[in-house]
Amino acid sequence: MYNYYPDELIEEIRMRNDIVDVVSEYIKLDKKGSNNFGLCPFHKEKTPSFCVSETKQIFNCFGCGKGGNVIQFIMLTENLDFIEAVKLLADRAKIDLPESDDKEGREKAKLRQELLKINTEAARFYYSNLTSDKNSSIRNYLTGRGLDEGTIKRFGIGFSGTEWDQLYKFLVEKGFKSEIIEKSGLVLKNKNGGFYDRFRGRIIFPIFDVRGNVIAFGGRVTDESLPKYMNSPETPVYNKGKNLYALNLAKNSGDTRIVIVEGYMDVISLNKSGVRNVVASLGTALTESQGRLLKKYAEEVIISYDADTAGQTATMRGLDLLNQIGCNVKVLVIPEGKDPDDFVRKNGPDEFINLVNNSISLLEYKVKILKSKTDTETTDGKIKFLNKVAEMLSKIDNSMEREMYIKTLAKQYSITEDAIYSEIYKRLRPKTNFKTAMTEKAETIASEATGKENSQAKEIIHNERMLISLICIDNSIYKKIKDRIKIEDFIDENDRKIAEIVFDRIDSDRGIVSAELLGLLDDKEAGEYAKIIQEECNCESNYKAAMDIIKGMVVYIMDKRKNEILLILSSGVELKNSEVEKLTEELNSLIIKRKNI
């Protein structure tokens, strides 16, 4: 499929999905005046602050600030990327999306669709097997593990049966070709050219992608036979390093945190207890791709692996990886070395959530592990321990966080804070880049000038976004002010790009409305623009409001240039007489123009 679709097609999809109708499928809306209000699906609230405008076809939450058009609503609600959201809405509106012109691309897409269909049929086959009378002993086994019927159904848990080719025959009867079934990884070829099932005599756990497609399976024996666990091989629809078990459920849990555990049963047991923000890696060490998935769906990632040596190693590796890609990471330490499944069955979900709430930071975990491996009762051991901790602390960029740990360590080990600081600075010194006093003075002057402009800049950026919003509400404004505003007058780089698109749309007589404008923005900007459109663009005269904004933008640019010239002239930098005259002339001209405005 295309990685993009034509603007006209996206706009048709947006218009064919009325935002009030779509949002009403997710939350209850009540009409008040010209708008519709409901409880925001993106944060917890008791009083409705989520506003949906039928006329403007946009949404905006006055509480959390999220906003956008119908496509952005689906992206946020379903945790989908742009293309996936467009596909979902196209399906809803019964709009056919074009296929790629590339023959190879079409064949790959067709194979992926076939494999997803095979996996879906296989999942139904396994689930049907489990619920049949002949496999009551397997159901009893699952019941003994604390799983009820609702949990089994939610996760699609099944049983493969013990026959050699039962699934293969079932899939052939469904009309699938043998060579495609083989590519699914569900069957293997025998030496006679026939096929037999990969999974036999195992409890089956379907693996879903974030959109809810069955992409692979995991199998577990119910006795002591080996191998205990078996997983699907990688296929055109499944890459174990790019997916996480139960992320399709965890992403919609309503929690901003996601807990990573080791196994399927940990996830399922916690889920059954009401803890839904849990995922598991798929038989591999945590990868960067999985880390980026977690970062996309969670503000905080908490690792809960076994307390044994292998678990500690995996935790440390996972923590470092997540930390490097910018995740806020913590570690959940379960008492007595229990795994999450055992702990929650014995102590209940509230106690587990309490553990989650008390998860420790990356540094705290590393110090904890280091201490467990070092004899701090001896002087040599204590020195060795504190030297390694100083090394860790030297790598922390946040000075407040570093200071907090130093105070704790000093108190805990009866050593002065100065001594710990001294060891840290020894490790920092080789990396320090000392500057000349003159350079530092110049930087200070520049910093002070920048500081004065920052508050003005924020106001101007807000106002230029209001200008763009006003133009999209009433395109005729642009024709009245186009000679008074240039793209270069917008100080925010992204606003310049947006303004250029908006101006071009109107210049080419295609026009643009507010909902289309929001479609050009990322989530954060869409929320800001939606708030401006809903709350501020109700002026007595949109034209007068636009002219006032333009005047402010021009004044800001002039003042900024005036300050730059004054800074150059007063900095002591050697200039030629001609350069001084030129700058002075420009300064006088700016002062006169500024006065006239």
XYZ file of C-alpha atoms in Angstrom:
597
model
C 0.000 0.000 0.000
C 1.018 3.625 -0.376
C 2.882 5.232 2.472
C 0.693 8.261 1.768
C -2.567 9.117 0.069
C -3.490 12.187 -2.016
C -4.686 15.206 -0.015
C -8.012 15.124 -1.852
C -8.647 11.519 -0.792
C -7.728 12.207 2.847
C -10.058 15.207 2.831
C -12.876 13.074 1.398
C -12.316 10.486 4.146
C -12.377 13.234 6.778
C -15.584 14.775 5.416
C -17.332 11.383 5.116
C -16.706 10.737 8.828
C -18.705 13.311 10.771
C -16.720 13.974 13.933
C -19.785 14.026 16.189
C -20.874 10.595 14.913
C -17.375 9.131 15.306
C -16.728 10.546 18.781
C -20.203 9.387 19.895
C -19.081 5.802 19.247
C -16.507 6.230 22.020
C -18.082 8.610 24.555
C -21.524 10.010 25.367
C -22.006 13.543 24.027
C -24.604 16.084 25.108
C -25.511 19.026 22.885
C -25.133 22.443 24.499
C -25.690 25.360 22.160
C -23.729 24.871 18.957
C -21.259 22.398 20.529
C -21.328 18.893 22.022
C -19.745 18.065 25.387
C -18.681 14.843 27.113
C -16.148 13.370 29.510
C -12.678 13.457 27.945
C -11.411 9.992 26.884
C -7.789 11.131 27.280
C -7.761 12.045 30.982
C -9.850 11.340 34.051
C -12.473 13.964 34.886
C -15.876 14.233 36.555
C -17.139 17.380 34.808
C -17.306 17.300 30.968
C -14.637 19.524 29.402
C -14.356 17.672 26.066
C -15.940 19.821 23.340
C -16.824 18.679 19.801
C -17.813 21.287 17.208
C -20.127 19.983 14.490
C -19.772 23.122 12.361
C -15.975 23.266 12.545
C -15.557 19.446 12.639
C -12.932 19.638 15.390
C -12.584 18.553 19.022
C -10.871 20.250 21.921
C -10.495 19.365 25.603
C -10.344 22.383 27.910
C -8.855 20.131 30.590
C -5.887 18.296 29.048
C -5.488 20.485 25.949
C -5.777 17.741 23.346
C -7.521 18.686 20.115
C -7.715 18.067 16.382
C -9.952 16.729 13.648
C -11.605 13.318 13.300
C -8.407 11.648 12.041
C -6.414 12.897 15.015
C -9.179 11.774 17.370
C -8.887 8.213 16.020
C -5.081 8.357 16.208
C -5.245 9.325 19.895
C -8.129 7.052 20.879
C -6.957 3.917 19.069
C -3.217 4.663 19.436
C -2.735 4.424 15.668
C -0.373 6.247 13.353
C -1.762 8.558 10.659
C -1.970 5.974 7.869
C -3.625 3.398 10.133
C -6.198 5.972 11.288
C -6.958 6.932 7.687
C -7.454 3.256 6.827
C -9.820 2.751 9.763
C -11.927 5.769 8.786
C -11.870 4.768 5.116
C -13.272 1.364 6.105
C -15.911 3.074 8.235
C -16.981 5.285 5.320
C -16.702 2.371 2.833
C -14.087 4.223 0.778
C -11.668 2.039 -1.211
C -8.030 3.024 -0.827
C -5.738 2.726 -3.863
C -3.146 -0.028 -4.105
C 0.495 0.552 -4.847
C 1.591 0.731 -8.509
C 4.563 -1.440 -7.572
C 3.916 -5.084 -8.537
C 6.259 -6.439 -5.862
C 4.582 -4.219 -3.276
C 1.139 -5.512 -4.284
C 2.306 -9.118 -4.014
C 3.785 -8.523 -0.547
C 0.597 -6.818 0.591
C -1.490 -9.697 -0.770
C 0.716 -12.275 0.998
C 0.445 -10.349 4.282
C -3.343 -10.293 4.008
C -3.439 -14.034 3.298
C -1.197 -14.793 6.274
C -3.328 -12.646 8.577
C -6.429 -14.530 7.399
C -4.696 -17.870 8.030
C -3.659 -16.757 11.511
C -7.204 -15.633 12.301
C -8.647 -18.982 11.192
C -5.950 -20.834 13.161
C -6.768 -18.823 16.303
C -10.456 -19.731 15.917
C -9.496 -23.382 15.392
C -7.362 -23.470 18.557
C -10.023 -21.712 20.648
C -12.719 -24.106 19.364
C -10.489 -27.046 20.281
C -10.097 -25.775 23.841
C -13.846 -25.343 24.346
C -14.740 -28.817 23.011
C -15.805 -31.515 25.502
C -12.818 -33.760 24.764
C -10.385 -31.143 26.099
C -12.047 -30.470 29.460
C -8.818 -31.520 31.233
C -6.961 -28.642 29.543
C -9.653 -26.190 30.628
C -9.355 -27.555 34.170
C -5.596 -26.964 33.996
C -6.193 -23.308 33.047
C -8.828 -22.934 35.756
C -6.255 -24.267 38.212
C -3.930 -21.495 37.095
C -6.627 -18.985 38.043
C -7.979 -18.227 34.565
C -11.718 -17.751 34.103
C -13.750 -18.029 30.891
C -13.725 -14.256 30.292
C -9.928 -14.066 30.489
C -9.502 -17.063 28.177
C -11.790 -15.422 25.633
C -10.145 -11.976 25.943
C -6.722 -13.410 25.121
C -8.045 -15.951 22.612
C -6.293 -18.811 24.448
C -6.695 -22.173 22.711
C -5.384 -25.719 22.479
C -3.653 -27.272 19.480
C -4.701 -30.899 19.901
C -2.317 -33.848 19.612
C -2.956 -34.955 16.011
C -0.088 -34.444 13.571
C -1.896 -32.478 10.844
C -5.268 -31.455 12.235
C -4.720 -27.710 11.734
C -3.165 -28.206 8.294
C -6.203 -30.143 7.065
C -8.528 -27.528 8.580
C -6.762 -24.691 6.730
C -6.750 -26.566 3.418
C -10.488 -27.125 3.791
C -10.837 -23.380 4.282
C -9.325 -22.896 0.815
C -5.760 -21.855 1.672
C -2.886 -23.107 -0.494
C -0.231 -25.349 1.071
C 2.693 -23.060 0.158
C 1.004 -20.069 1.812
C 0.131 -22.106 4.915
C 3.803 -23.098 5.155
C 4.849 -19.413 5.040
C 2.649 -18.766 8.074
C 5.011 -20.895 10.182
C 2.087 -22.954 11.486
C 3.122 -26.094 9.597
C 6.391 -27.793 8.670
C 7.285 -29.969 5.712
C 8.096 -33.623 6.349
C 10.655 -35.659 4.396
C 7.929 -37.072 2.150
C 6.807 -33.627 1.004
C 3.701 -33.571 3.195
C 2.982 -31.176 6.066
C 2.525 -31.492 9.809
C 1.467 -28.996 12.474
C 4.186 -27.080 14.325
C 2.105 -26.838 17.519
C 0.788 -30.133 18.907
C -0.444 -30.894 22.429
C 0.095 -27.324 23.612
C -1.916 -24.497 25.101
C -1.880 -21.774 22.470
C -1.485 -18.033 23.085
C -2.271 -15.893 20.005
C 0.014 -12.886 19.585
C -1.665 -9.707 18.357
C -0.201 -6.545 16.856
C -1.298 -3.117 18.123
C -4.231 -3.099 15.666
C -5.543 -6.422 16.978
C -4.418 -8.627 14.069
C -3.269 -12.156 14.949
C 0.354 -12.212 13.758
C 1.841 -15.271 15.531
C 1.383 -17.852 18.303
C 3.099 -19.103 21.409
C 2.612 -22.652 22.693
C 3.133 -24.135 26.183
C 3.025 -27.771 27.280
C 0.919 -28.792 30.280
C 3.358 -31.470 31.475
C 7.139 -31.706 31.934
C 7.982 -32.461 28.287
C 10.456 -30.279 26.412
C 10.640 -27.756 24.949
C 8.329 -26.172 27.488
C 7.638 -23.148 25.280
C 7.470 -22.920 21.501
C 6.862 -19.799 19.407
C 6.060 -19.025 15.781
C 9.075 -18.325 13.584
C 9.443 -14.901 12.010
C 7.193 -14.410 8.984
C 6.206 -11.530 6.670
C 3.664 -10.470 9.345
C 5.683 -11.234 12.485
C 8.974 -9.934 13.827
C 9.454 -10.832 17.482
C 11.806 -7.888 18.055
C 9.217 -5.392 16.820
C 6.163 -6.530 18.762
C 5.134 -6.946 22.399
C 2.642 -9.430 23.802
C -0.674 -7.774 24.847
C 0.341 -4.260 23.766
C -2.989 -4.162 21.900
C -4.696 -4.287 25.317
C -2.188 -2.307 27.389
C -2.278 0.716 25.066
C -5.977 1.176 25.840
C -5.684 0.598 29.595
C -6.047 4.286 30.431
C -2.772 4.237 32.385
C 0.194 6.359 31.317
C 2.558 3.602 32.542
C 3.298 0.222 30.977
C 4.823 -2.639 32.974
C 7.027 -5.168 31.145
C 6.996 -8.711 32.513
C 8.662 -11.877 31.270
C 5.922 -14.314 30.302
C 2.443 -14.685 28.832
C 1.019 -16.035 32.092
C 2.318 -13.022 34.032
C 0.464 -10.721 31.634
C -2.718 -12.813 31.652
C -2.811 -13.266 35.432
C -2.326 -9.549 36.060
C -4.880 -8.681 33.399
C -7.414 -11.017 34.964
C -6.858 -9.228 38.284
C -7.627 -5.883 36.693
C -4.057 -4.717 35.998
C -4.306 -4.053 32.250
C -1.196 -1.943 31.528
C 1.104 -4.984 31.193
C 3.077 -6.435 28.252
C 5.707 -9.130 27.749
C 8.646 -9.384 25.376
C 8.425 -12.295 22.962
C 11.224 -14.666 23.897
C 13.960 -12.161 23.158
C 15.957 -9.490 24.956
C 14.274 -6.095 24.796
C 15.055 -4.421 21.459
C 15.253 -0.794 20.394
C 12.145 -1.238 18.215
C 10.193 -2.525 21.211
C 11.543 0.353 23.276
C 10.294 2.885 20.732
C 6.877 1.186 20.721
C 6.742 1.538 24.491
C 7.813 5.172 24.305
C 4.988 5.812 21.846
C 2.313 4.400 24.140
C 3.620 5.130 27.656
C 4.979 8.088 29.591
C 6.739 5.729 32.007
C 8.043 2.203 31.399
C 8.458 -0.147 34.368
C 10.465 -3.372 34.089
C 9.467 -6.324 36.269
C 11.715 -9.293 35.505
C 12.658 -12.233 37.746
C 15.082 -11.523 40.583
C 17.546 -14.255 39.564
C 20.907 -13.444 37.934
C 19.544 -13.814 34.391
C 16.617 -11.574 35.317
C 18.943 -8.927 36.754
C 21.090 -8.975 33.626
C 18.027 -8.652 31.365
C 16.646 -5.842 33.540
C 19.924 -3.915 33.438
C 20.221 -4.305 29.669
C 16.582 -3.285 29.173
C 16.940 -0.275 31.483
C 20.005 1.013 29.655
C 18.371 0.545 26.255
C 15.160 2.324 27.277
C 17.116 5.106 28.963
C 19.220 5.670 25.833
C 16.171 6.171 23.605
C 14.645 8.664 26.029
C 12.120 6.591 27.990
C 11.369 7.374 31.619
C 12.277 3.973 33.084
C 11.868 2.368 36.496
C 12.183 -1.071 38.068
C 9.505 -2.953 39.986
C 11.083 -5.103 42.683
C 8.873 -7.975 43.883
C 9.599 -9.192 47.435
C 11.047 -12.658 47.986
C 11.955 -12.992 44.319
C 8.435 -13.976 43.274
C 7.241 -13.535 39.695
C 4.239 -11.227 39.035
C 1.851 -14.157 38.444
C 2.627 -15.743 41.849
C 2.615 -12.401 43.653
C -0.741 -11.155 42.379
C -2.458 -14.510 42.992
C -1.222 -14.554 46.591
C -1.476 -10.855 47.474
C -4.062 -9.410 45.077
C -3.960 -6.595 42.496
C -3.925 -3.708 44.993
C -0.638 -4.877 46.488
C 0.845 -5.252 43.002
C -0.275 -1.721 42.061
C 1.352 -0.531 45.280
C 4.606 -2.119 44.080
C 4.186 -0.365 40.719
C 3.690 2.973 42.480
C 6.898 2.406 44.471
C 9.071 1.351 41.539
C 12.659 2.566 41.819
C 14.735 4.569 39.347
C 17.459 3.289 37.037
C 20.239 4.532 39.310
C 18.601 3.191 42.473
C 18.332 -0.246 40.876
C 21.951 -0.210 39.737
C 23.099 0.840 43.219
C 20.921 -1.884 44.766
C 22.461 -4.586 42.533
C 25.986 -3.247 43.100
C 25.461 -3.290 46.870
C 24.201 -6.887 46.760
C 27.473 -7.898 45.094
C 29.808 -5.887 47.344
C 30.718 -6.382 51.012
C 30.206 -2.839 52.336
C 30.916 -3.918 55.904
C 34.650 -3.750 55.202
C 36.549 -0.511 54.530
C 37.913 -1.791 51.189
C 34.463 -2.962 50.133
C 32.856 0.364 51.077
C 35.533 2.320 49.127
C 35.093 0.065 46.099
C 31.318 0.446 46.284
C 31.370 4.253 46.647
C 33.897 4.653 43.820
C 31.602 2.723 41.458
C 28.609 4.768 42.626
C 30.590 7.978 41.988
C 31.195 6.716 38.457
C 27.425 6.226 37.998
C 26.639 9.648 39.455
C 29.128 11.346 37.134
C 26.976 10.239 34.184
C 23.794 11.882 35.517
C 23.036 15.159 33.705
C 20.402 16.361 36.177
C 22.308 18.150 38.978
C 19.310 18.102 41.365
C 18.916 14.345 40.964
C 22.647 13.889 41.526
C 22.580 16.054 44.668
C 19.648 14.065 46.084
C 21.535 10.781 45.707
C 24.712 12.270 47.192
C 22.828 13.363 50.336
C 21.287 9.886 50.699
C 24.622 8.073 50.218
C 26.481 10.399 52.583
C 23.939 9.781 55.326
C 23.693 6.035 54.702
C 27.450 5.352 54.693
C 28.683 8.046 57.131
C 30.817 9.849 54.573
C 30.865 13.587 53.850
C 29.061 14.953 50.812
C 32.257 16.843 49.884
C 34.167 13.557 49.595
C 31.577 12.123 47.190
C 31.504 15.376 45.171
C 35.289 15.264 44.972
C 35.248 11.767 43.449
C 32.538 12.757 40.975
C 34.432 15.883 39.844
C 37.578 13.820 39.258
C 35.606 11.857 36.699
C 33.996 14.932 35.163
C 37.154 17.042 34.835
C 38.628 15.409 31.711
C 35.352 16.042 29.856
C 35.073 19.735 30.856
C 35.558 22.247 28.043
C 36.920 25.429 29.658
C 36.143 28.677 27.840
C 37.901 32.029 28.001
C 36.426 34.705 30.234
C 35.705 36.861 27.177
C 33.663 34.092 25.527
C 31.684 33.519 28.731
C 30.960 37.261 28.975
C 29.702 37.337 25.402
C 27.497 34.336 26.111
C 26.068 36.072 29.194
C 25.184 39.183 27.176
C 23.521 37.061 24.490
C 21.663 35.043 27.114
C 20.254 38.186 28.776
C 19.064 39.538 25.427
C 17.462 36.213 24.603
C 15.735 36.080 27.986
C 14.013 39.420 27.385
C 12.736 38.216 24.025
C 11.476 34.814 25.185
C 8.208 35.971 26.739
C 7.498 38.227 23.751
C 8.299 35.373 21.356
C 5.806 33.035 23.065
C 3.080 35.673 22.751
C 3.898 36.308 19.082
C 3.881 32.568 18.262
C 0.481 32.262 19.925
C -0.833 35.245 17.969
C 0.504 34.052 14.612
C -1.297 30.753 15.207
C -4.455 32.712 15.896
C -3.906 34.572 12.600
C -3.657 31.276 10.689
C -6.777 30.035 12.499
C -8.751 33.185 11.631
C -7.780 32.848 7.982
C -8.965 29.211 7.903
C -12.272 30.197 9.528
C -12.741 33.031 7.015
C -10.609 32.656 3.862
C -11.632 36.144 2.652
C -9.426 37.697 5.367
C -6.311 36.486 3.562
C -7.148 38.419 0.402
C -7.441 41.609 2.463
C -4.163 41.207 4.362
C -1.947 39.289 1.890
C -0.005 42.431 0.910
C 0.785 43.179 4.564
C 2.181 39.781 5.624
C 5.019 37.605 4.340
C 5.881 33.998 5.181
C 9.175 35.253 6.641
C 7.240 37.286 9.227
C 6.250 34.098 11.091
C 8.910 33.476 13.750
C 8.032 29.813 14.408
C 9.497 27.537 11.740
C 6.548 25.130 11.701
C 4.049 28.000 11.619
C 5.868 29.286 8.515
C 5.362 25.917 6.827
C 1.691 25.803 7.826
C 1.102 29.409 6.726
C 2.713 28.659 3.366
C 0.348 25.716 2.798
C -2.694 27.737 3.910
C -1.787 30.731 1.729
C -1.127 28.473 -1.264
C -4.502 26.734 -0.832
C -6.344 30.051 -0.905
C -4.210 31.528 -3.714
C -5.020 28.479 -5.866
C -8.764 28.837 -5.083
C -8.941 25.499 -3.271
C -9.650 27.060 0.102
C -9.120 25.498 3.527
C -11.280 24.985 6.652
C -10.349 24.591 10.306
C -10.586 20.788 10.316
C -8.164 20.610 7.361
C -5.772 22.934 9.168
C -5.662 20.615 12.191
C -4.877 17.721 9.862
C -1.586 19.421 8.953
C -0.387 19.421 12.577
C 1.061 17.010 15.103
C -0.905 16.069 18.239
C 0.450 18.842 20.478
C 0.062 21.633 17.916
C -3.397 20.386 16.907
C -4.472 20.722 20.538
C -3.098 24.275 20.735
C -4.744 25.355 17.486
C -8.051 23.670 18.418
C -8.097 25.585 21.701
C -7.437 28.874 19.874
C -10.193 28.171 17.331
C -12.739 27.233 20.001
C -11.931 29.855 22.638
C -10.389 32.896 20.926
C -11.591 33.146 17.333
C -14.957 34.659 18.220
C -13.990 38.244 17.410
C -16.378 41.092 16.570
C -14.244 41.717 13.504
C -11.953 38.923 12.326
C -10.261 41.346 9.917
C -9.437 43.864 12.687
C -8.118 41.044 14.912
C -5.920 39.828 12.038
C -4.528 43.343 11.419
C -3.711 43.796 15.122
C -1.803 40.503 15.099
C 0.141 41.462 11.969
C 1.119 44.784 13.555
C 2.415 42.933 16.628
C 4.405 40.505 14.465
C 6.057 43.352 12.524
C 6.878 45.278 15.727
C 8.451 42.167 17.285
C 10.695 41.592 14.255
C 11.779 45.259 14.276
C 12.500 45.258 18.011
C 14.481 42.049 17.750
C 16.654 43.490 14.971
C 17.096 46.742 16.944
C 18.357 44.780 19.961
C 20.724 42.775 17.763
C 22.276 45.993 16.396
C 22.593 47.539 19.865
C 24.268 44.361 21.123
C 26.793 44.419 18.279
C 27.585 48.120 18.761
C 28.046 47.754 22.537
C 29.904 44.429 22.558
C 33.360 45.898 21.917
C 33.786 43.913 18.734
C 36.111 45.730 16.312
C 34.172 47.059 13.330
C 35.149 49.124 10.299
C 33.814 52.680 10.190
C 31.660 51.774 7.188
C 30.136 48.861 9.117
C 29.350 51.106 12.114
C 27.740 53.706 9.816
C 25.651 51.070 8.067
C 24.402 49.580 11.361
C 23.688 53.065 12.804
C 21.732 54.024 9.718
C 19.681 50.799 9.949
C 19.069 51.416 13.658
C 17.775 54.978 13.059
C 15.516 53.747 10.284
C 14.050 51.061 12.557
C 13.424 53.587 15.342
C 11.523 55.898 12.970
C 9.436 53.066 11.481
C 8.700 51.713 14.937
C 7.554 55.142 16.098
C 5.229 55.535 13.101
C 3.612 52.133 13.791
